[in-house]
Amino acid sequence: MSHRLVARVAETIRFHQLLPSGQEQIYLAISGGADSVALLMAFLALGYAEQVTLLHCNFSLRAEESDGDESFVRSLATTHHLPLYVQRFDTRAYAQSHGGMSIEMAARELRYGWFASLRQEAKSPTLIAVAHNADDQIETLLLNLSMGTGLRGLSGMPYLKREEGIIRPLLDVPRALILDYLQSLGQPFREDSSNEDVRYRRNFIRHRLLPTLEELNPSFRSVALRTIDNLRGVEALFLEHIERYRAELLGERGIEIAGILASPSPETLLFELLRPYGFSRDVVLEIASNLREGSAGARFFAPQYTLIRASQYLELRPRGEEQESFVATLDISMDGRLVLPWGDMRSSRLASSSLPPSTSLLPLGDLSFTDEEASLSISPEHSFLSAGVSSELGVGEAVLEWSVEPCPQPYQSLLPLPSNEAIFDYEALATTELHIRGRRAGDALYPYGMKGRKLLRRIFIDGKYTHQEREAALVVCKEDEILWLVGRLADRRYCLTPRTKTLLRLRLVLSVSPLQ
């Protein structure tokens, strides 16, 4: 007659679909202790012997005792004719070389890192079976609760971690049933003396805290497991709702700020949306505070990503993707052209309906002059050029062209001027060399239709342009004087006058090809 443990393991495998086809190869992590030996015996009783390979980690922490565990596992593998892989680790050295992490954490990282590498090398579908049991589940709940946690930490260890290929067939089995099963088989196992050391947090919970809680409520273990099961269901519903938020709020431009602030808990929603990008809870709280009280421009960092708070969106960008410094010299003693460092260009800032696919010059607005000054009128759908064209149009190359030309009089015959062009009084410039570069702090120009100067930073803020657009911006300069925010806005200090004989024309050209 089959033992209750075997029946419970079989039901857990079936209900949670731990072995979907029943034919998967199983790497069984075995320490030699009661839990992993019981799991092995249950797998053999269920007929999985041909699929099982044993994995043993010797962490070199208990000298002869660790070697004794390894010898026991080797003997067990030989007795049952099972393949075995053994890996030795210098766990203390690893912990020291990784910032003095705890021995428990070091052993865990080494163990699961080795498991992952073996699974990656496997030639057929392979799962890693670990022997966490129902008591471990309760201890994990209390451990997480004592350190501070969220819903995930309270819903316990999962039966299946699909991406890592980890399965836990013993999660419904209490430790008392494991010991009863091994006794019924007359099956020996190894005792780990370190399991009695209450300096380890999990051991303290097992030997000190749990007995105290059972004095308070003799049914504490069953109540705790029921609570974990309830919270696991709540977590499933919660995560489904988070994915709906993700689909609604996360787009090409980033995360919509208004939607975050309108949610019942902006901090919780932000944490879940940013969790895949590695942002810590403390950083998320700073971001949420900035959304309520701060202003655009703030940056927040995770190991691999930068988050930039814009006016309407939170922009996510991989670290190191910021615009590289770009400087080039324009010899304006003759006509010329320069390919700009914008690469393949895509932008949603230009309405695709405003241009036919064959258009290579982008009309961003109409420039009209009054006497010797001018005002710039830019329609919303044509706003500032943002390093490209609509992704519905295509991708292509950005080129700056310049030419020196006779200036007709009256010069107003040149108008209206497409705003992908800028013209200047060549003689007034009094130079044969200009420069083009990325924007810098403090950059400013004197726009047409305004008295005085305006900082580029303020131009970008007022125009509600994204940080990606700002960082892609280029300026044409005469020494420290900005003449043109390329494709966007010209400076009026070298404007044409009735006395102008020669003009310098700058033109931004986008050669567009259809997207593949």
XYZ file of C-alpha atoms in Angstrom:
516
model
C 0.000 0.000 0.000
C 1.357 3.425 -0.986
C 2.339 5.832 1.787
C 0.351 9.060 2.179
C 3.431 11.095 1.239
C 3.718 9.423 -2.162
C 0.023 10.004 -2.858
C 0.322 13.661 -1.847
C 3.377 14.219 -4.059
C 1.566 12.583 -6.986
C -1.440 14.875 -6.440
C 0.784 17.987 -6.215
C 2.510 17.067 -9.476
C -0.850 16.500 -11.174
C -2.726 19.523 -9.812
C 0.084 22.042 -10.437
C 1.231 20.405 -13.692
C 4.828 20.191 -12.507
C 5.663 17.541 -15.109
C 3.367 18.495 -18.024
C 4.342 15.698 -20.400
C 5.509 13.241 -17.770
C 8.610 12.674 -19.908
C 10.793 15.586 -18.718
C 14.263 14.882 -17.391
C 14.466 15.619 -13.657
C 17.554 17.026 -11.963
C 16.877 16.292 -8.282
C 18.825 18.465 -5.818
C 19.865 16.165 -2.982
C 21.756 17.140 0.161
C 21.401 13.780 1.883
C 18.978 15.227 4.439
C 15.523 13.873 5.192
C 13.611 16.151 2.786
C 15.615 15.489 -0.367
C 15.972 11.759 0.355
C 12.190 11.495 0.838
C 11.637 13.316 -2.462
C 13.952 10.852 -4.209
C 12.151 7.874 -2.713
C 8.766 9.311 -3.766
C 9.972 9.828 -7.349
C 11.237 6.253 -7.470
C 7.920 4.972 -6.088
C 6.064 6.950 -8.775
C 8.148 5.390 -11.561
C 10.387 8.323 -12.517
C 13.702 6.469 -12.004
C 14.677 6.616 -15.698
C 14.250 10.401 -15.723
C 16.113 11.289 -12.505
C 19.667 12.622 -12.231
C 20.970 13.567 -8.793
C 22.714 16.915 -8.093
C 24.745 17.384 -4.917
C 26.407 20.585 -3.693
C 29.315 20.304 -1.261
C 29.581 23.813 0.216
C 32.746 22.942 2.216
C 31.280 24.508 5.347
C 31.383 21.599 7.808
C 34.667 19.857 6.953
C 34.338 16.085 7.510
C 30.571 16.338 7.912
C 30.217 17.866 4.438
C 32.378 15.137 2.965
C 30.257 12.559 4.791
C 27.129 13.992 3.149
C 28.776 13.676 -0.256
C 29.785 10.069 0.395
C 26.251 9.214 1.513
C 24.750 10.700 -1.676
C 27.258 8.866 -3.859
C 26.300 5.606 -2.143
C 22.601 6.375 -2.629
C 23.136 7.036 -6.342
C 25.034 3.765 -6.725
C 22.368 1.772 -4.863
C 19.594 3.032 -7.142
C 21.699 3.143 -10.316
C 21.194 6.882 -10.793
C 23.526 9.347 -12.526
C 25.040 11.910 -10.161
C 26.746 15.302 -10.518
C 28.701 16.701 -7.556
C 29.965 20.276 -7.309
C 32.264 21.606 -4.573
C 32.175 25.268 -3.605
C 34.359 27.512 -1.447
C 31.316 29.233 0.001
C 33.118 31.434 2.525
C 35.488 32.817 -0.107
C 32.534 33.530 -2.401
C 30.687 35.387 0.364
C 33.748 37.520 1.168
C 34.398 38.366 -2.486
C 30.794 39.497 -2.908
C 30.654 42.249 -0.322
C 30.570 40.047 2.746
C 27.123 38.595 2.023
C 25.711 36.028 4.434
C 26.797 32.407 4.127
C 23.150 31.449 3.557
C 22.826 33.853 0.609
C 26.194 32.826 -0.839
C 25.252 29.129 -0.725
C 21.904 29.900 -2.366
C 23.505 31.873 -5.218
C 26.124 29.193 -5.840
C 23.545 26.415 -5.762
C 21.019 27.945 -8.121
C 23.713 29.320 -10.422
C 25.057 25.798 -10.894
C 21.566 24.403 -11.427
C 20.878 27.020 -14.121
C 24.107 26.231 -15.982
C 23.363 22.489 -15.963
C 19.849 23.056 -17.213
C 21.129 25.309 -19.983
C 23.528 22.584 -21.132
C 20.854 19.858 -21.079
C 19.895 18.474 -24.478
C 16.264 17.761 -23.605
C 13.583 19.507 -21.496
C 14.828 19.390 -17.926
C 13.367 20.499 -14.602
C 15.114 21.067 -11.272
C 13.285 19.399 -8.362
C 14.029 20.878 -4.936
C 12.762 19.489 -1.641
C 11.157 22.479 0.091
C 8.268 21.250 2.221
C 5.216 22.737 3.937
C 7.183 23.647 7.074
C 9.751 25.477 4.917
C 6.838 27.388 3.409
C 5.697 28.609 6.839
C 9.257 29.495 7.845
C 9.668 31.499 4.641
C 6.467 33.419 5.383
C 7.691 34.329 8.873
C 11.190 35.140 7.652
C 9.880 37.491 4.971
C 7.423 39.064 7.391
C 10.185 39.720 9.931
C 12.309 41.484 7.299
C 9.510 43.424 5.627
C 7.822 42.260 2.446
C 4.938 42.678 0.036
C 2.265 40.374 -1.309
C 4.796 38.124 -3.067
C 6.706 37.509 0.147
C 3.515 36.576 1.980
C 2.223 34.167 -0.663
C 5.100 31.758 -0.154
C 7.338 29.845 -2.512
C 5.695 28.854 -5.805
C 5.223 25.221 -6.772
C 6.680 26.032 -10.178
C 9.106 28.732 -11.337
C 8.638 28.316 -15.038
C 11.531 30.415 -16.335
C 14.086 28.809 -14.017
C 12.524 25.361 -14.395
C 12.276 24.895 -10.603
C 9.604 22.537 -9.226
C 8.705 21.880 -5.561
C 6.702 18.635 -5.298
C 6.928 18.495 -1.462
C 5.314 21.882 -0.733
C 2.120 20.232 0.519
C 3.986 17.768 2.754
C 4.781 18.643 6.403
C 8.128 17.621 7.871
C 6.478 15.185 10.281
C 5.030 13.206 7.350
C 8.459 13.144 5.690
C 10.061 11.601 8.754
C 7.215 9.080 9.051
C 7.679 8.067 5.396
C 11.426 7.492 5.757
C 10.875 5.509 8.965
C 8.332 3.302 7.193
C 10.943 2.551 4.515
C 13.789 2.068 6.968
C 15.623 4.635 4.857
C 18.546 6.428 6.557
C 19.396 10.064 5.896
C 21.987 12.611 7.002
C 21.514 15.043 9.874
C 22.980 18.501 9.303
C 24.345 19.723 12.630
C 24.131 23.339 11.439
C 20.336 22.990 11.361
C 20.399 23.310 15.165
C 22.401 26.553 15.122
C 19.903 29.327 15.938
C 22.364 31.983 14.795
C 20.931 31.258 11.355
C 17.644 33.112 10.919
C 15.679 30.208 9.509
C 16.818 27.948 12.355
C 15.795 30.587 14.904
C 12.322 30.672 13.395
C 12.123 26.863 13.333
C 13.336 26.205 16.882
C 12.300 29.355 18.765
C 9.546 31.300 17.018
C 7.332 28.524 15.634
C 7.003 26.668 18.975
C 6.001 29.959 20.634
C 3.351 30.640 17.983
C 2.011 27.109 18.453
C 1.623 27.832 22.164
C -0.526 30.788 21.137
C -2.470 28.685 18.614
C -1.880 24.917 18.444
C -3.244 24.941 14.885
C -0.843 27.684 13.765
C 0.855 25.605 11.046
C -2.369 24.644 9.290
C -3.722 28.196 9.686
C -0.519 29.655 8.231
C -0.642 27.315 5.226
C -4.273 28.234 4.614
C -3.350 31.928 4.794
C -0.542 31.411 2.268
C -2.952 29.675 -0.071
C -5.459 32.539 0.252
C -2.777 35.140 -0.418
C -1.545 33.209 -3.434
C -5.003 33.576 -4.972
C -5.066 37.285 -4.158
C -1.628 37.636 -5.754
C -2.841 36.013 -8.972
C -5.725 38.487 -9.248
C -3.430 41.384 -8.321
C -0.862 40.514 -10.999
C -3.561 40.194 -13.653
C -4.761 43.695 -12.781
C -1.175 45.025 -12.906
C -0.790 43.667 -16.446
C -3.935 45.560 -17.457
C -2.413 48.746 -16.062
C 0.835 47.979 -17.886
C -0.953 47.617 -21.212
C -2.879 50.846 -20.604
C -0.128 53.109 -19.260
C 3.153 51.878 -20.729
C 3.715 52.965 -24.317
C 6.458 54.045 -26.703
C 6.906 57.376 -24.917
C 7.080 55.819 -21.459
C 4.686 55.500 -18.521
C 1.753 57.901 -18.449
C 1.980 60.009 -15.297
C -1.707 60.970 -15.131
C -2.729 57.299 -15.084
C -0.298 56.541 -12.265
C -1.585 59.391 -10.102
C -5.209 58.425 -10.771
C -4.695 54.883 -9.460
C -5.706 53.904 -5.895
C -2.053 53.399 -4.888
C 0.493 55.167 -7.141
C 3.454 53.821 -5.144
C 2.336 50.197 -5.469
C 1.502 50.536 -9.155
C 4.816 52.256 -9.898
C 6.744 49.555 -8.053
C 5.079 46.795 -10.056
C 5.521 48.584 -13.408
C 9.187 49.382 -12.693
C 10.058 46.089 -11.011
C 11.205 44.415 -14.271
C 13.674 47.287 -14.745
C 15.380 46.818 -11.380
C 14.197 49.908 -9.487
C 14.237 49.439 -5.708
C 11.274 50.292 -3.512
C 13.127 53.267 -1.980
C 13.768 54.731 -5.438
C 10.141 54.122 -6.423
C 8.993 56.074 -3.352
C 11.228 58.973 -4.445
C 9.707 58.853 -7.932
C 6.167 58.865 -6.532
C 7.009 61.839 -4.338
C 8.409 63.692 -7.340
C 5.231 63.055 -9.325
C 3.169 64.719 -6.596
C 5.444 67.593 -5.638
C 8.383 67.794 -8.042
C 8.899 69.046 -11.569
C 10.038 67.660 -14.899
C 13.698 66.857 -15.397
C 14.416 64.656 -12.379
C 16.341 61.428 -13.052
C 16.263 58.175 -11.129
C 18.591 55.244 -11.527
C 18.536 51.450 -11.453
C 21.572 49.286 -12.260
C 20.591 48.934 -15.935
C 18.083 51.743 -16.519
C 17.588 55.486 -16.136
C 14.103 56.875 -15.543
C 13.516 60.510 -16.539
C 10.511 62.432 -15.305
C 9.106 64.439 -18.246
C 5.971 66.586 -18.130
C 3.492 63.848 -19.059
C 5.505 60.625 -19.090
C 8.159 58.723 -17.188
C 10.747 57.863 -19.813
C 12.732 54.645 -19.424
C 16.090 54.340 -21.077
C 18.883 51.749 -20.831
C 21.924 53.149 -19.030
C 24.574 54.450 -21.415
C 22.081 55.207 -24.181
C 22.332 58.966 -23.635
C 23.349 61.006 -26.682
C 27.105 60.974 -27.130
C 28.924 64.298 -27.433
C 28.991 65.418 -31.055
C 31.052 68.291 -32.480
C 31.812 69.048 -36.121
C 33.164 72.018 -38.076
C 31.303 73.545 -41.012
C 33.513 75.224 -43.626
C 31.103 77.843 -44.967
C 33.609 79.327 -47.423
C 32.062 76.828 -49.845
C 28.912 74.739 -50.141
C 28.882 71.504 -48.163
C 26.928 68.772 -46.395
C 27.255 66.757 -43.187
C 25.531 63.533 -42.095
C 24.104 64.043 -38.597
C 24.473 61.464 -35.793
C 20.792 60.638 -35.511
C 20.942 57.156 -37.060
C 17.674 55.460 -38.007
C 14.969 57.958 -37.239
C 11.550 57.355 -35.791
C 9.270 59.911 -34.169
C 5.656 60.157 -33.177
C 5.870 63.951 -32.886
C 5.107 64.523 -36.585
C 1.646 63.668 -37.889
C 2.044 61.083 -40.625
C -0.890 62.592 -42.471
C 0.942 65.874 -42.930
C 3.486 64.586 -45.448
C 3.454 62.228 -48.416
C 5.882 59.290 -48.127
C 8.173 60.737 -50.789
C 8.751 64.018 -48.928
C 12.377 64.606 -47.988
C 12.064 68.124 -46.536
C 9.958 68.456 -43.404
C 7.837 71.660 -43.270
C 7.779 72.359 -39.537
C 6.118 75.778 -39.739
C 5.899 79.037 -41.642
C 8.358 81.859 -41.091
C 7.064 85.376 -41.766
C 9.033 88.593 -41.484
C 7.951 92.071 -40.489
C 10.478 94.716 -41.515
C 13.871 93.451 -40.394
C 12.595 90.975 -37.831
C 10.468 87.874 -38.063
C 8.097 85.792 -36.038
C 7.902 82.006 -36.099
C 4.547 80.262 -36.225
C 4.561 76.509 -35.635
C 1.388 74.495 -35.823
C 0.985 71.804 -33.130
C 1.043 68.886 -35.515
C 4.277 70.168 -37.031
C 6.053 70.983 -33.765
C 9.821 70.746 -33.362
C 11.641 68.076 -35.310
C 12.473 65.217 -32.970
C 15.364 63.528 -34.694
C 13.241 61.838 -37.293
C 10.022 61.169 -39.080
C 6.933 59.253 -38.149
C 7.479 55.533 -37.842
C 4.538 55.228 -40.220
C 6.616 56.983 -42.897
C 9.980 55.323 -42.715
C 13.551 55.560 -41.506
C 16.444 57.338 -43.093
C 19.461 59.615 -42.911
C 19.589 63.171 -41.572
C 21.857 65.524 -43.497
C 22.751 69.164 -42.883
C 23.402 71.025 -46.126
C 24.710 74.586 -46.481
C 25.200 76.964 -49.376
C 26.383 80.547 -49.886
C 24.104 82.443 -52.271
C 23.492 85.964 -53.569
C 20.734 87.628 -51.581
C 17.901 88.954 -53.751
C 16.378 92.290 -52.863
C 13.870 92.745 -51.571
C 14.888 89.782 -49.439
C 11.224 89.203 -48.515
C 10.910 87.365 -51.853
C 12.584 84.417 -50.097
C 9.655 84.098 -47.747
C 7.854 82.152 -46.454
C 10.792 79.957 -45.499
C 10.330 76.260 -44.623
C 11.439 75.827 -41.046
C 13.789 72.985 -41.969
C 15.836 75.885 -43.367
C 17.533 78.872 -41.798
C 19.144 81.852 -43.564
C 21.678 84.346 -42.234
C 23.547 87.433 -43.420
C 26.838 85.913 -44.607
C 28.888 89.123 -44.371
C 27.543 89.894 -40.918
C 28.729 86.521 -39.693
C 32.280 87.587 -40.575
C 33.629 84.028 -40.429
C 34.227 81.078 -42.716
C 33.836 78.508 -39.958
C 30.852 77.442 -37.891
C 30.403 74.494 -35.547
C 27.594 72.032 -34.895
C 27.329 70.283 -31.542
C 24.988 68.876 -28.956
C 23.278 71.203 -26.533
C 24.994 72.333 -23.336
C 23.807 73.747 -20.040
C 23.165 77.475 -20.336
C 22.656 77.469 -24.118
C 20.347 80.260 -25.284
C 19.340 82.080 -28.454
C 17.438 85.209 -29.491
C 14.254 83.967 -31.175
C 12.354 85.992 -33.766
C 9.335 87.773 -32.315
C 10.856 88.011 -28.819
C 12.836 90.632 -27.004
C 15.968 89.332 -25.383
C 17.141 85.753 -25.248
C 15.576 82.464 -24.236
C 17.304 79.444 -22.732
C 17.054 76.249 -24.750
C 16.035 74.533 -21.533
C 13.005 76.823 -21.291
C 12.180 76.322 -24.977
C 12.105 72.564 -24.427
C 10.043 72.807 -21.236
C 7.501 75.178 -22.766
C 7.214 72.941 -25.806
C 6.794 69.814 -23.620
C 9.505 67.897 -25.448
C 10.753 64.578 -24.197
C 14.240 64.094 -22.812
C 15.031 61.883 -25.767
C 14.225 64.786 -28.084
C 16.235 67.201 -25.956
C 19.285 64.990 -25.882
C 19.141 64.461 -29.641
C 19.023 68.224 -30.267
C 21.910 69.838 -32.184
C 22.862 73.500 -32.491
C 24.853 75.394 -35.126
C 27.143 77.941 -33.477
C 29.442 80.818 -34.278
C 31.929 80.400 -31.454
C 29.640 80.601 -28.373
C 26.699 82.186 -30.181
C 23.926 79.792 -31.167
C 22.592 80.491 -34.667
C 20.166 77.627 -35.147
C 18.549 74.925 -33.100
C 18.736 72.527 -36.016
C 15.414 72.010 -37.748
C 13.630 73.935 -35.039
C 14.392 77.574 -34.271
C 16.731 80.256 -35.668
C 18.492 83.150 -33.934
C 17.608 86.662 -35.161
C 20.970 88.376 -34.556
C 22.272 87.709 -38.074
C 19.000 88.151 -39.939
C 18.766 89.463 -43.483
C 18.424 93.198 -44.000
C 17.998 95.467 -47.055
C 21.803 95.791 -47.017
C 22.472 92.019 -47.189
C 24.339 91.025 -50.375
C 25.175 87.385 -49.625
C 23.310 84.891 -47.512
C 24.155 81.570 -45.870
C 21.410 78.956 -46.206
C 21.309 75.986 -43.829
C 18.961 73.149 -44.708
C 18.029 69.957 -42.863
C 17.291 67.128 -45.270
C 15.830 63.765 -44.352
C 16.120 61.077 -46.983
C 13.258 58.738 -46.151
C 12.859 55.114 -47.112
C 9.876 52.907 -46.225
C 10.112 50.816 -43.103
C 10.696 47.116 -43.622
